[in-house]
Short mmCIF file of C-alpha atoms in Angstrom, two decimals:
data_model
loop_
_atom_site.label_atom_id
_atom_site.label_comp_id
_atom_site.label_asym_id
_atom_site.label_seq_id
_atom_site.Cartn_x
_atom_site.Cartn_y
_atom_site.Cartn_z
CA MET A 1 0.03 -0.12 0.00
CA ASP A 2 1.19 3.40 -0.78
CA ALA A 3 0.75 4.54 2.76
CA VAL A 4 4.15 2.77 3.26
CA ARG A 5 6.83 4.92 1.56
CA ASP A 6 8.73 3.62 -1.38
CA VAL A 7 12.05 2.17 -0.05
CA ALA A 8 13.84 4.07 -2.67
CA SER A 9 12.81 7.26 -1.07
CA GLN A 10 14.12 6.42 2.30
CA SER A 11 17.62 7.04 3.63
CA PRO A 12 19.68 3.77 4.42
CA GLU A 13 19.56 4.83 8.18
CA GLU A 14 15.75 4.78 8.19
CA ILE A 15 15.43 1.57 6.27
CA GLY A 16 17.70 0.07 8.97
CA ARG A 17 15.48 1.36 11.62
CA ARG A 18 12.57 -0.27 10.22
CA TRP A 19 13.70 -3.49 11.89
CA TRP A 20 16.02 -2.22 14.45
CA PRO A 21 15.97 1.23 15.88
CA SER A 22 18.96 3.41 16.73
CA PRO A 23 20.77 3.44 19.32
CA LEU A 24 21.37 -0.31 19.66
CA GLY A 25 20.61 -0.56 23.36
CA LEU A 26 21.25 -3.49 25.47
CA GLU A 27 19.39 -5.95 23.16
CA GLY A 28 21.26 -4.63 20.19
CA TRP A 29 24.60 -5.11 21.70
CA ALA A 30 23.51 -8.45 22.93
CA ALA A 31 22.54 -9.49 19.49
CA VAL A 32 25.89 -8.16 17.98
CA ALA A 33 27.89 -10.18 20.78
CA ALA A 34 26.03 -13.33 20.00
CA ALA A 35 26.76 -13.08 16.21
CA LEU A 36 30.36 -12.38 16.73
CA TYR A 37 30.58 -15.06 19.58
CA ALA A 38 29.10 -17.65 17.36
CA ALA A 39 31.49 -16.65 14.34
CA ALA A 40 34.55 -16.80 16.70
CA PHE A 41 33.51 -20.25 17.76
CA VAL A 42 33.02 -21.62 14.05
CA ALA A 43 36.32 -19.91 13.22
CA TRP A 44 38.07 -21.85 16.06
CA LEU A 45 36.54 -25.05 15.13
CA ILE A 46 37.57 -24.84 11.56
CA VAL A 47 41.17 -23.47 12.35
CA ALA A 48 42.19 -25.17 15.68
CA GLY A 49 39.56 -27.59 16.78
CA GLY A 50 40.24 -31.28 17.06
CA SER A 51 39.22 -34.48 18.88
CA ASP A 52 41.56 -34.13 21.66
CA HIS A 53 40.30 -33.64 25.25
CA THR A 54 41.28 -29.88 25.30
CA SER A 55 39.11 -29.26 22.25
CA THR A 56 36.27 -31.10 23.71
CA VAL A 57 36.32 -28.94 27.01
CA ILE A 58 36.64 -25.81 25.09
CA SER A 59 33.67 -26.76 22.92
CA ASP A 60 31.59 -27.78 26.02
CA VAL A 61 32.32 -24.63 27.90
CA ALA A 62 31.62 -22.46 24.80
CA PHE A 63 27.77 -23.42 24.81
CA LEU A 64 27.32 -22.67 28.40
CA PRO A 65 27.31 -18.65 28.05
CA ILE A 66 25.34 -18.55 24.71
CA GLY A 67 22.86 -20.93 26.16
CA ILE A 68 22.04 -19.06 29.37
CA ALA A 69 22.01 -15.77 27.37
CA ALA A 70 19.42 -17.05 25.00
CA ALA A 71 17.23 -18.14 27.87
CA VAL A 72 17.60 -14.69 29.60
CA MET A 73 16.96 -12.75 26.50
CA ALA A 74 13.66 -14.84 25.99
CA TRP A 75 12.88 -14.09 29.57
CA ARG A 76 13.38 -10.34 28.77
CA ALA A 77 11.05 -10.63 25.89
CA ALA A 78 8.45 -12.44 27.89
CA THR A 79 8.37 -9.64 30.59
CA HIS A 80 7.83 -6.80 28.20
CA ARG A 81 4.54 -5.15 28.94
CA ALA A 82 3.87 -3.76 25.60
CA LEU A 83 3.32 -7.35 24.41
CA ASP A 84 -0.24 -9.12 24.83
CA ARG A 85 -0.46 -11.91 27.41
CA ARG A 86 -0.42 -14.67 24.96
CA THR A 87 2.83 -13.65 23.26
CA ARG A 88 4.53 -13.19 26.85
CA ARG A 89 3.23 -16.50 27.89
CA ALA A 90 4.65 -17.98 24.66
CA TRP A 91 8.18 -16.44 25.03
CA THR A 92 8.07 -17.82 28.81
CA PHE A 93 7.69 -21.47 27.45
CA ILE A 94 10.45 -20.71 24.98
CA GLY A 95 12.63 -19.38 27.42
CA LEU A 96 12.06 -22.53 29.46
CA ALA A 97 13.06 -24.55 26.53
CA PHE A 98 16.46 -22.63 26.16
CA LEU A 99 16.94 -23.26 29.90
CA SER A 100 16.36 -26.79 29.71
CA TRP A 101 18.83 -27.12 26.78
CA TRP A 102 21.47 -25.21 28.75
CA SER A 103 20.74 -27.47 31.89
CA GLY A 104 21.53 -30.45 29.55
CA ASP A 105 24.80 -28.72 28.48
CA VAL A 106 25.70 -28.08 32.04
CA ILE A 107 25.26 -31.74 32.83
CA TRP A 108 26.92 -32.87 29.80
CA PHE A 109 29.89 -30.70 30.57
CA TRP A 110 30.10 -31.92 34.17
CA PHE A 111 30.08 -35.63 32.91
CA GLU A 112 32.33 -35.33 29.81
CA SER A 113 34.69 -32.50 30.84
CA ILE A 114 34.98 -32.76 34.60
CA ARG A 115 34.37 -36.40 35.58
CA GLY A 116 35.70 -37.84 32.11
CA VAL A 117 32.90 -40.18 31.72
CA GLN A 118 30.64 -40.87 28.82
CA PRO A 119 27.41 -38.67 29.22
CA PHE A 120 25.20 -40.87 27.11
CA PRO A 121 22.73 -41.73 28.50
CA SER A 122 22.66 -39.43 31.59
CA ALA A 123 20.56 -36.73 33.27
CA ALA A 124 21.62 -34.40 30.63
CA ASP A 125 19.22 -36.19 28.14
CA ALA A 126 16.21 -34.96 30.38
CA GLY A 127 17.23 -31.36 29.91
CA TYR A 128 17.68 -31.92 26.09
CA LEU A 129 14.22 -33.67 25.58
CA CYS A 130 12.45 -31.30 27.58
CA PHE A 131 13.65 -28.61 25.17
CA TYR A 132 11.59 -30.00 22.47
CA LEU A 133 8.36 -29.99 24.51
CA PHE A 134 8.62 -26.58 26.02
CA PHE A 135 9.71 -25.09 22.56
CA LEU A 136 6.63 -26.57 20.88
CA TRP A 137 4.46 -25.40 23.74
CA GLY A 138 5.62 -21.91 23.13
CA ILE A 139 5.21 -21.88 19.48
CA LEU A 140 1.71 -23.14 19.88
CA SER A 141 0.96 -20.53 22.31
CA MET A 142 1.91 -17.69 20.06
CA PRO A 143 -1.33 -15.71 18.91
CA GLY A 144 -1.95 -15.36 15.29
CA ALA A 145 -4.23 -13.09 13.43
CA PRO A 146 -7.87 -14.00 13.44
CA ARG A 147 -8.55 -16.79 10.90
CA ALA A 148 -11.94 -18.42 9.60
CA ALA A 149 -12.35 -22.12 10.49
CA LEU A 150 -11.46 -23.21 6.98
CA ASP A 151 -8.20 -21.22 7.13
CA ARG A 152 -7.24 -22.80 10.35
CA THR A 153 -7.92 -26.11 8.78
CA LYS A 154 -5.64 -25.37 5.87
CA VAL A 155 -2.82 -24.60 8.26
CA TRP A 156 -2.93 -27.69 10.04
CA LEU A 157 -3.22 -29.64 6.72
CA ASP A 158 -0.14 -27.80 5.51
CA ALA A 159 1.60 -28.53 8.65
CA GLY A 160 0.86 -32.01 8.38
CA ILE A 161 2.14 -32.16 4.90
CA VAL A 162 5.45 -30.53 6.06
CA VAL A 163 5.69 -33.09 9.13
CA LEU A 164 5.21 -35.96 6.92
CA GLY A 165 7.83 -34.88 4.45
CA GLY A 166 10.25 -34.37 7.29
CA THR A 167 9.22 -37.74 8.80
CA MET A 168 10.07 -39.52 5.62
CA ALA A 169 13.69 -37.69 5.57
CA ILE A 170 14.43 -38.36 9.25
CA TRP A 171 12.97 -41.91 9.28
CA TYR A 172 15.29 -42.84 6.23
CA LEU A 173 18.46 -41.04 7.68
CA VAL A 174 18.05 -41.57 11.49
CA ILE A 175 15.15 -43.63 12.92
CA SER A 176 15.22 -46.63 10.61
CA PRO A 177 19.12 -47.16 10.98
CA THR A 178 18.82 -46.59 14.72
CA VAL A 179 15.91 -49.12 15.13
CA ALA A 180 17.73 -51.65 13.00
CA GLU A 181 20.97 -51.17 15.18
CA HIS A 182 21.99 -54.13 17.41
CA GLU A 183 21.87 -51.93 20.53
CA SER A 184 21.88 -54.19 23.54
CA HIS A 185 20.78 -51.51 26.18
CA LEU A 186 17.19 -50.60 25.96
CA LEU A 187 17.56 -47.12 27.29
CA ASN A 188 20.18 -46.30 24.61
CA LYS A 189 17.89 -47.28 21.95
CA VAL A 190 14.76 -45.42 23.25
CA LEU A 191 16.86 -42.24 23.83
CA SER A 192 18.42 -42.51 20.37
CA VAL A 193 14.91 -42.71 18.91
CA ALA A 194 13.69 -39.83 21.20
CA TYR A 195 15.87 -37.19 19.62
CA PRO A 196 14.99 -37.90 16.04
CA VAL A 197 11.31 -37.70 17.24
CA GLY A 198 12.09 -34.46 18.77
CA ASP A 199 13.47 -33.21 15.58
CA LEU A 200 10.04 -33.97 13.94
CA VAL A 201 8.48 -31.76 16.71
CA LEU A 202 10.86 -29.10 15.64
CA VAL A 203 9.96 -29.52 12.06
CA PHE A 204 6.23 -29.14 13.11
CA ALA A 205 7.24 -25.96 15.09
CA ILE A 206 8.94 -24.62 11.66
CA ALA A 207 5.78 -25.18 9.85
CA MET A 208 3.61 -23.66 12.42
CA LEU A 209 5.94 -20.59 12.67
CA LEU A 210 5.94 -19.87 8.92
CA LEU A 211 2.37 -20.96 8.03
CA ARG A 212 0.43 -19.03 10.82
CA ASN A 213 -0.66 -15.48 9.90
CA ARG A 214 1.25 -13.67 12.84
CA GLY A 215 -0.19 -10.29 14.15
CA ARG A 216 1.45 -7.13 14.67
CA SER A 217 4.24 -8.00 17.04
CA GLY A 218 7.15 -10.33 16.35
CA VAL A 219 7.22 -11.07 12.52
CA MET A 220 10.69 -10.57 12.38
CA ALA A 221 11.43 -12.49 15.65
CA LEU A 222 9.37 -15.49 14.50
CA ARG A 223 11.28 -15.73 11.28
CA LEU A 224 14.45 -15.72 13.31
CA LEU A 225 12.90 -18.39 15.48
CA ALA A 226 12.32 -20.51 12.48
CA CYS A 227 15.77 -19.98 11.22
CA GLY A 228 17.25 -21.25 14.39
CA THR A 229 14.93 -24.32 14.58
CA ALA A 230 15.86 -25.19 11.09
CA LEU A 231 19.74 -24.79 12.10
CA PHE A 232 18.80 -27.08 15.25
CA VAL A 233 17.25 -29.91 13.06
CA VAL A 234 20.42 -29.98 10.69
CA ALA A 235 22.61 -30.27 13.74
CA ASP A 236 20.73 -33.14 15.44
CA VAL A 237 20.26 -34.98 12.16
CA THR A 238 23.97 -34.54 11.29
CA TYR A 239 24.99 -35.68 14.78
CA ALA A 240 22.75 -38.78 14.69
CA ARG A 241 24.19 -39.70 11.39
CA LEU A 242 27.80 -39.36 12.39
CA ASN A 243 27.03 -41.26 15.72
CA LEU A 244 25.40 -44.16 13.69
CA SER A 245 28.88 -44.56 11.91
CA ASN A 246 30.89 -43.95 14.95
CA SER A 247 32.30 -40.94 13.06
CA TYR A 248 31.68 -38.19 15.88
CA ASN A 249 34.97 -38.18 17.85
CA GLY A 250 34.59 -34.54 18.94
CA PRO A 251 33.56 -31.07 18.20
CA GLY A 252 32.68 -30.80 14.54
CA VAL A 253 30.07 -29.92 12.01
CA PRO A 254 26.99 -30.60 14.47
CA ASP A 255 28.48 -28.29 17.02
CA ILE A 256 28.80 -25.34 14.32
CA PHE A 257 25.05 -25.62 13.48
CA TRP A 258 24.18 -25.80 17.36
CA MET A 259 26.01 -22.76 18.01
CA LEU A 260 24.49 -20.92 15.19
CA ALA A 261 21.15 -22.01 16.24
CA LEU A 262 21.60 -20.75 19.76
CA ALA A 263 23.01 -17.34 18.41
CA THR A 264 20.11 -17.01 16.37
CA PHE A 265 17.54 -17.81 19.19
CA LEU A 266 19.14 -15.25 21.33
CA ILE A 267 18.97 -12.60 18.31
CA ALA A 268 15.22 -13.53 17.87
CA GLY A 269 14.55 -12.78 21.69
CA ALA A 270 16.48 -9.49 21.43
CA VAL A 271 14.53 -8.40 18.41
CA GLN A 272 11.16 -9.28 19.93
CA ARG A 273 11.76 -7.12 22.93
CA ARG A 274 13.37 -4.13 20.91
CA LEU A 275 10.68 -4.03 18.30
CA ALA A 276 7.96 -4.21 21.13
CA THR A 277 9.57 -1.40 22.96
CA HIS A 278 9.78 0.82 19.68
CA ALA A 279 6.89 -0.46 17.88
CA LEU A 280 8.68 -0.80 14.76
CA ASP A 281 7.47 -4.27 13.70
CA THR A 282 5.25 -3.32 10.79
CA GLY A 283 4.64 -6.64 9.46
CA ASP A 284 0.80 -6.24 9.21
CA THR A 285 0.73 -2.38 8.40
CA GLU A 286 -0.59 -3.35 5.04
CA VAL A 287 -4.01 -5.24 5.08
CA THR A 288 -3.17 -7.84 2.42
CA PRO A 289 -4.45 -11.49 1.84
CA ALA A 290 -2.25 -14.22 3.45
CA ARG A 291 0.54 -15.15 0.86
CA ILE A 292 0.59 -18.77 -0.57
CA SER A 293 3.20 -20.59 1.39
CA ASN A 294 5.61 -22.94 -0.67
CA LEU A 295 6.44 -24.78 2.39
CA PRO A 296 4.07 -27.83 1.72
CA TYR A 297 5.50 -28.03 -1.71
CA LEU A 298 9.09 -27.96 -0.37
CA ALA A 299 8.20 -30.82 1.98
CA LEU A 300 6.60 -32.81 -0.98
CA THR A 301 9.76 -32.29 -2.87
CA ILE A 302 11.90 -33.51 -0.06
CA GLY A 303 9.81 -36.49 0.72
CA TYR A 304 9.48 -37.78 -2.83
CA GLY A 305 13.22 -36.92 -3.43
CA PHE A 306 14.03 -39.54 -0.88
CA MET A 307 11.79 -41.96 -2.51
CA LEU A 308 13.58 -41.37 -5.81
CA TRP A 309 16.92 -41.70 -4.18
CA VAL A 310 15.98 -45.10 -2.69
CA ALA A 311 14.25 -46.32 -6.04
CA TRP A 312 17.63 -45.22 -7.83
CA ARG A 313 19.79 -47.42 -5.36
CA GLN A 314 17.49 -50.30 -6.18
CA ALA A 315 17.06 -49.89 -9.83
CA GLU A 316 16.75 -53.68 -10.33
CA SER A 317 13.16 -53.78 -9.08
CA PRO A 318 10.47 -53.44 -11.82
CA LEU A 319 8.41 -51.41 -9.21
CA ASN A 320 10.93 -48.67 -9.14
CA GLY A 321 9.92 -47.57 -12.65
CA LEU A 322 6.31 -47.12 -11.36
CA VAL A 323 7.49 -45.29 -8.26
CA VAL A 324 9.53 -42.79 -10.52
CA GLY A 325 6.55 -42.33 -12.71
CA ALA A 326 4.20 -41.72 -9.81
CA VAL A 327 6.54 -39.30 -8.20
CA GLY A 328 6.77 -37.32 -11.41
CA LEU A 329 2.96 -37.32 -11.88
CA THR A 330 2.43 -36.04 -8.31
CA LEU A 331 4.99 -33.33 -8.57
CA LEU A 332 3.48 -32.06 -12.07
CA VAL A 333 0.05 -31.97 -10.52
CA ALA A 334 1.63 -30.03 -7.61
CA ALA A 335 3.09 -27.60 -9.96
CA ARG A 336 -0.32 -27.13 -11.68
CA GLN A 337 -1.95 -26.55 -8.52
CA MET A 338 0.56 -23.91 -7.74
CA THR A 339 -0.11 -21.92 -10.84
CA ALA A 340 -3.86 -22.11 -10.10
CA GLN A 341 -3.15 -20.66 -6.42
CA GLU A 342 -1.04 -18.06 -7.83
CA GLU A 343 -3.82 -16.80 -10.18
CA ASN A 344 -6.34 -16.94 -7.31
CA MET A 345 -3.96 -14.95 -5.10
CA ARG A 346 -3.78 -12.28 -7.84
CA LEU A 347 -7.47 -11.91 -7.88
CA THR A 348 -7.73 -11.90 -4.05
CA THR A 349 -5.01 -9.20 -3.91
CA ALA A 350 -6.89 -7.07 -6.36
CA LEU A 351 -10.18 -7.54 -4.24
CA VAL A 352 -8.29 -6.50 -1.03
CA GLU A 353 -6.91 -3.45 -2.59
CA LEU A 354 -10.39 -2.35 -3.65
CA ALA A 355 -11.64 -2.81 -0.39
CA THR A 356 -8.82 -0.99 1.45
CA VAL A 357 -7.17 1.39 -0.79
CA ASP A 358 -8.51 4.81 -1.87
CA PRO A 359 -8.51 4.62 -5.73
CA LEU A 360 -7.57 8.23 -6.30
CA THR A 361 -4.65 8.99 -3.71
CA GLY A 362 -3.48 5.28 -3.37
CA LEU A 363 -3.70 5.78 0.63
CA SER A 364 -5.73 3.74 2.87
CA ASN A 365 -9.23 4.37 2.53
CA ARG A 366 -11.28 5.62 5.76
CA ARG A 367 -12.40 2.08 6.68
CA SER A 368 -8.78 0.57 6.51
CA PHE A 369 -7.31 3.47 8.08
CA PHE A 370 -9.60 3.03 11.09
CA GLU A 371 -8.55 -0.83 11.30
CA LEU A 372 -4.95 0.18 11.33
CA ALA A 373 -5.40 3.09 13.74
CA GLU A 374 -7.38 1.09 16.18
CA ARG A 375 -4.56 -1.46 16.60
CA GLU A 376 -2.04 1.45 17.14
CA TRP A 377 -4.20 3.01 19.67
CA THR A 378 -4.67 -0.43 21.53
CA ARG A 379 -0.83 -0.85 21.45
CA THR A 380 -0.21 2.63 22.80
CA THR A 381 -3.02 2.25 25.50
CA ARG A 382 -1.30 -0.88 26.67
CA SER A 383 2.42 0.40 26.66
CA GLY A 384 1.70 4.07 27.57
CA ALA A 385 3.86 5.09 24.56
CA PRO A 386 3.00 8.68 23.01
CA LEU A 387 0.73 8.79 20.19
CA THR A 388 -0.52 11.93 18.02
CA ALA A 389 -2.99 12.51 15.30
CA VAL A 390 -2.55 14.85 12.46
CA MET A 391 -5.38 16.09 10.38
CA LEU A 392 -4.62 17.93 7.16
CA ASP A 393 -7.07 19.78 4.77
CA VAL A 394 -6.47 21.52 1.33
CA ASP A 395 -7.05 25.20 1.69
CA HIS A 396 -9.85 26.56 -0.64
CA PHE A 397 -10.13 23.20 -2.33
CA LYS A 398 -13.76 24.04 -3.31
CA HIS A 399 -12.49 27.05 -5.23
CA ILE A 400 -9.81 24.91 -7.11
CA ASN A 401 -12.55 22.63 -8.20
CA ASP A 402 -14.74 25.28 -9.28
CA ARG A 403 -12.21 27.18 -11.10
CA CYS A 404 -10.07 24.50 -12.65
CA GLY A 405 -12.50 21.54 -12.61
CA HIS A 406 -12.56 18.32 -10.85
CA ALA A 407 -9.93 16.85 -12.75
CA ALA A 408 -7.38 19.26 -11.57
CA GLY A 409 -8.67 18.94 -8.08
CA ASP A 410 -7.96 15.23 -8.39
CA GLU A 411 -4.35 16.05 -9.34
CA VAL A 412 -3.95 18.20 -6.45
CA LEU A 413 -5.02 15.60 -3.92
CA ILE A 414 -2.68 12.96 -5.52
CA ALA A 415 0.20 15.45 -5.13
CA VAL A 416 -0.59 16.37 -1.73
CA ALA A 417 -0.93 12.78 -0.64
CA ARG A 418 2.37 12.05 -2.35
CA ARG A 419 4.24 14.89 -0.50
CA CYS A 420 2.71 13.81 2.84
CA GLN A 421 4.02 10.33 2.23
CA GLN A 422 7.46 11.56 1.67
CA GLU A 423 7.72 13.54 4.91
CA LEU A 424 6.07 10.64 7.04
CA ARG A 425 7.97 7.55 8.46
CA SER A 426 7.16 4.09 7.31
CA VAL A 427 5.49 3.28 10.72
CA ASP A 428 2.96 6.15 10.52
CA VAL A 429 -0.55 5.34 9.45
CA LEU A 430 -1.62 7.57 6.68
CA GLY A 431 -5.23 7.66 4.94
CA ARG A 432 -7.81 9.65 3.29
CA TYR A 433 -10.30 10.78 5.85
CA GLY A 434 -12.94 12.18 3.40
CA GLY A 435 -13.07 14.71 0.72
CA ASP A 436 -9.88 16.85 0.74
CA GLU A 437 -8.93 15.71 4.32
CA LEU A 438 -6.00 13.49 5.10
CA VAL A 439 -5.31 12.12 8.35
CA ALA A 440 -1.99 10.46 9.85
CA LEU A 441 -1.34 8.65 13.06
CA LEU A 442 2.28 9.09 14.55
CA PRO A 443 3.28 6.54 17.00
CA ASP A 444 5.79 7.26 19.58
CA SER A 445 5.65 10.84 18.69
CA ALA A 446 5.04 13.67 21.38
CA MET A 447 3.09 16.77 20.48
CA VAL A 448 6.33 18.89 19.88
CA ASP A 449 7.52 16.02 17.36
CA ALA A 450 4.06 15.99 15.71
CA VAL A 451 3.85 19.87 15.39
CA ALA A 452 7.35 19.65 13.67
CA VAL A 453 6.08 16.97 11.35
CA ALA A 454 3.11 19.00 10.71
CA GLU A 455 5.05 21.89 9.58
CA ARG A 456 7.26 19.95 7.66
CA VAL A 457 4.52 18.60 5.54
CA ARG A 458 2.87 22.00 5.13
CA ALA A 459 6.07 23.42 3.87
CA ALA A 460 6.55 20.52 1.48
CA VAL A 461 3.08 20.97 -0.16
CA ALA A 462 3.67 24.75 -0.33
CA ALA A 463 7.06 24.47 -1.74
CA GLU A 464 6.11 24.13 -5.29
CA PRO A 465 2.99 24.40 -7.46
CA VAL A 466 1.25 21.32 -8.41
CA VAL A 467 1.54 20.79 -12.17
CA THR A 468 -1.76 19.87 -13.72
CA ASP A 469 -3.01 19.75 -17.40
CA LEU A 470 -4.41 23.21 -17.02
CA GLY A 471 -1.05 24.55 -15.69
CA PRO A 472 0.50 24.84 -12.31
CA ILE A 473 -1.54 25.42 -9.21
CA GLU A 474 -0.52 26.93 -5.92
CA VAL A 475 -1.67 24.71 -3.10
CA ARG A 476 -1.69 25.37 0.50
CA VAL A 477 -2.91 23.27 3.46
CA SER A 478 -3.84 23.69 7.08
CA VAL A 479 -3.01 21.19 9.58
CA GLY A 480 -4.35 20.21 13.12
CA VAL A 481 -2.38 18.19 15.64
CA ALA A 482 -3.57 16.39 18.80
CA THR A 483 -1.92 13.93 21.14
CA ALA A 484 -3.42 11.31 23.32
CA ALA A 485 -1.73 12.61 26.30
CA SER A 486 -4.12 15.60 26.26
CA GLY A 487 -6.78 13.21 27.86
CA ALA A 488 -8.37 11.71 24.76
CA THR A 489 -10.17 8.45 26.06
CA SER A 490 -10.47 6.90 22.50
CA LEU A 491 -9.26 7.14 19.14
CA ARG A 492 -12.38 8.97 17.83
CA ALA A 493 -11.91 11.37 20.66
CA LEU A 494 -8.26 12.03 19.71
CA LEU A 495 -9.19 12.46 15.98
CA SER A 496 -12.02 14.87 17.08
CA GLN A 497 -9.39 17.12 18.84
CA ALA A 498 -7.00 17.15 15.61
CA ASP A 499 -10.04 18.01 13.67
CA ALA A 500 -10.91 20.88 16.16
CA ALA A 501 -7.27 22.05 15.78
CA LEU A 502 -7.55 22.04 12.14
CA TYR A 503 -10.57 24.14 12.00
CA ALA A 504 -8.80 26.66 14.37
CA ALA A 505 -5.90 26.80 11.84
CA LYS A 506 -8.23 27.66 9.08
CA ALA A 507 -9.99 30.17 11.17
CA ARG A 508 -6.71 31.82 11.91
CA GLY A 509 -5.95 32.43 8.14
CA ARG A 510 -5.21 29.00 6.75
CA ASN A 511 -1.73 27.68 5.64
CA GLN A 512 -0.47 27.02 9.19
CA SER A 513 -0.29 24.35 11.75
CA GLN A 514 -2.24 24.40 14.98
CA ALA A 515 -1.73 22.14 18.09
CA TRP A 516 -5.14 21.31 20.14
CA TYR A 517 -5.42 22.73 23.65
CA PRO A 518 -8.48 22.49 25.93
CA GLY A 519 -9.74 25.88 24.95
CA ILE A 520 -10.48 24.67 21.36
CA ALA A 521 -14.01 23.48 21.09
CA VAL A 522 -14.28 20.06 19.74
CA PRO A 523 -16.76 19.59 16.91
CA SER A 524 -19.84 17.60 17.92
#
């Protein structure tokens, strides 16, 4: 939607602030430190790592600070008051998952590095296995955007496809060889199977993270969680394969992926807390239809890929030709379905645009503006952050229409809307209020900041004439500003105050900005 400015018109600093504000703050420095720590560990492992006892001790110790730091950062996210209760509860369970894994690492370090005994099986496995349960519990506790029953069914079906595809891969790579192994100790065999089952739990968590239509808070954080989870699954499967062939003799490739996963988890918690503090996660600022996920098709490809691989290795069987043909037929049908979905998506997007976008200015229409503004009002009411409304009206617009015609008036409105967009931030909510009135909601902006923005908008509109087919037209605007801190008890009350300030600006000669104060009468 055009209410969000074109990235090309933004400075690099502003683009960066869209997902991380400046200055970095505690969370920012923690994220930077986690990335550098993981990079240093990977570099050490590649350059100086080995299978000796010293390398093992260094590797075991290296996981302890990053693990507890990830748990602490998740706890900080869970205690942020700007987040809704369900999101805080979800991050609490995710933090417990990280704490469980860290507990397993501590016990593992104690047995392997201090006592010098094999830590499998041991009490460390209890911590590791609890990680999978707590993590899934946290992911399923995450609130999503409201969905119809049919849409919820689609999400669960897609998640089932992803889990089934992952099951085929993990069964072939880990579970089947583990079950077939002649392991005399029952506990060892049970635990060896429990970990790949835990990986399937993580695959399901990835599916739910990527398929659910998340609300305003935490889009970037959830994507980072999904990335960290994928790294974790790769680490687990790689470790299991190496263990089956007795090739894991010390820190190696699995440890690299585990370290990268923990660092990504820490960064996800930092991003969640930071974006909640600064309200810069604008994942749903635009009202758009849920995009089609390619994740189920990826899972289909992976599952059938393993079938083809096994069939190729056993090419002497006549049945394998039928398997190859069935796989190819299924993939072609899936590809055909994807093209049909893309076409339906284009039609749905067009319908959504008709319902939410003002066709003349390209801004949010009145209905869409109020939907977005009500979310912002709810957020600021919960967090106590400042919020201001800016109401703008073209001076003598009726005279422009009467003298130059409605076509020229339309060109003036388009130009004014474009100049407003250029002076507002990507997090500001801008829409057409009605006629020649535009309205903007400015999150985290006090009155003094909003008045400065209003003056900047007014000056930008007046800076040069609007070029129309009938020639240039001088355009001026009047602007009213009101802040929620002045005592407005609802969004409509705030907008009424901004509207009153706008009329006061017009009454005082137009082409000026006016801040609302209690002496200005609010229109009934």
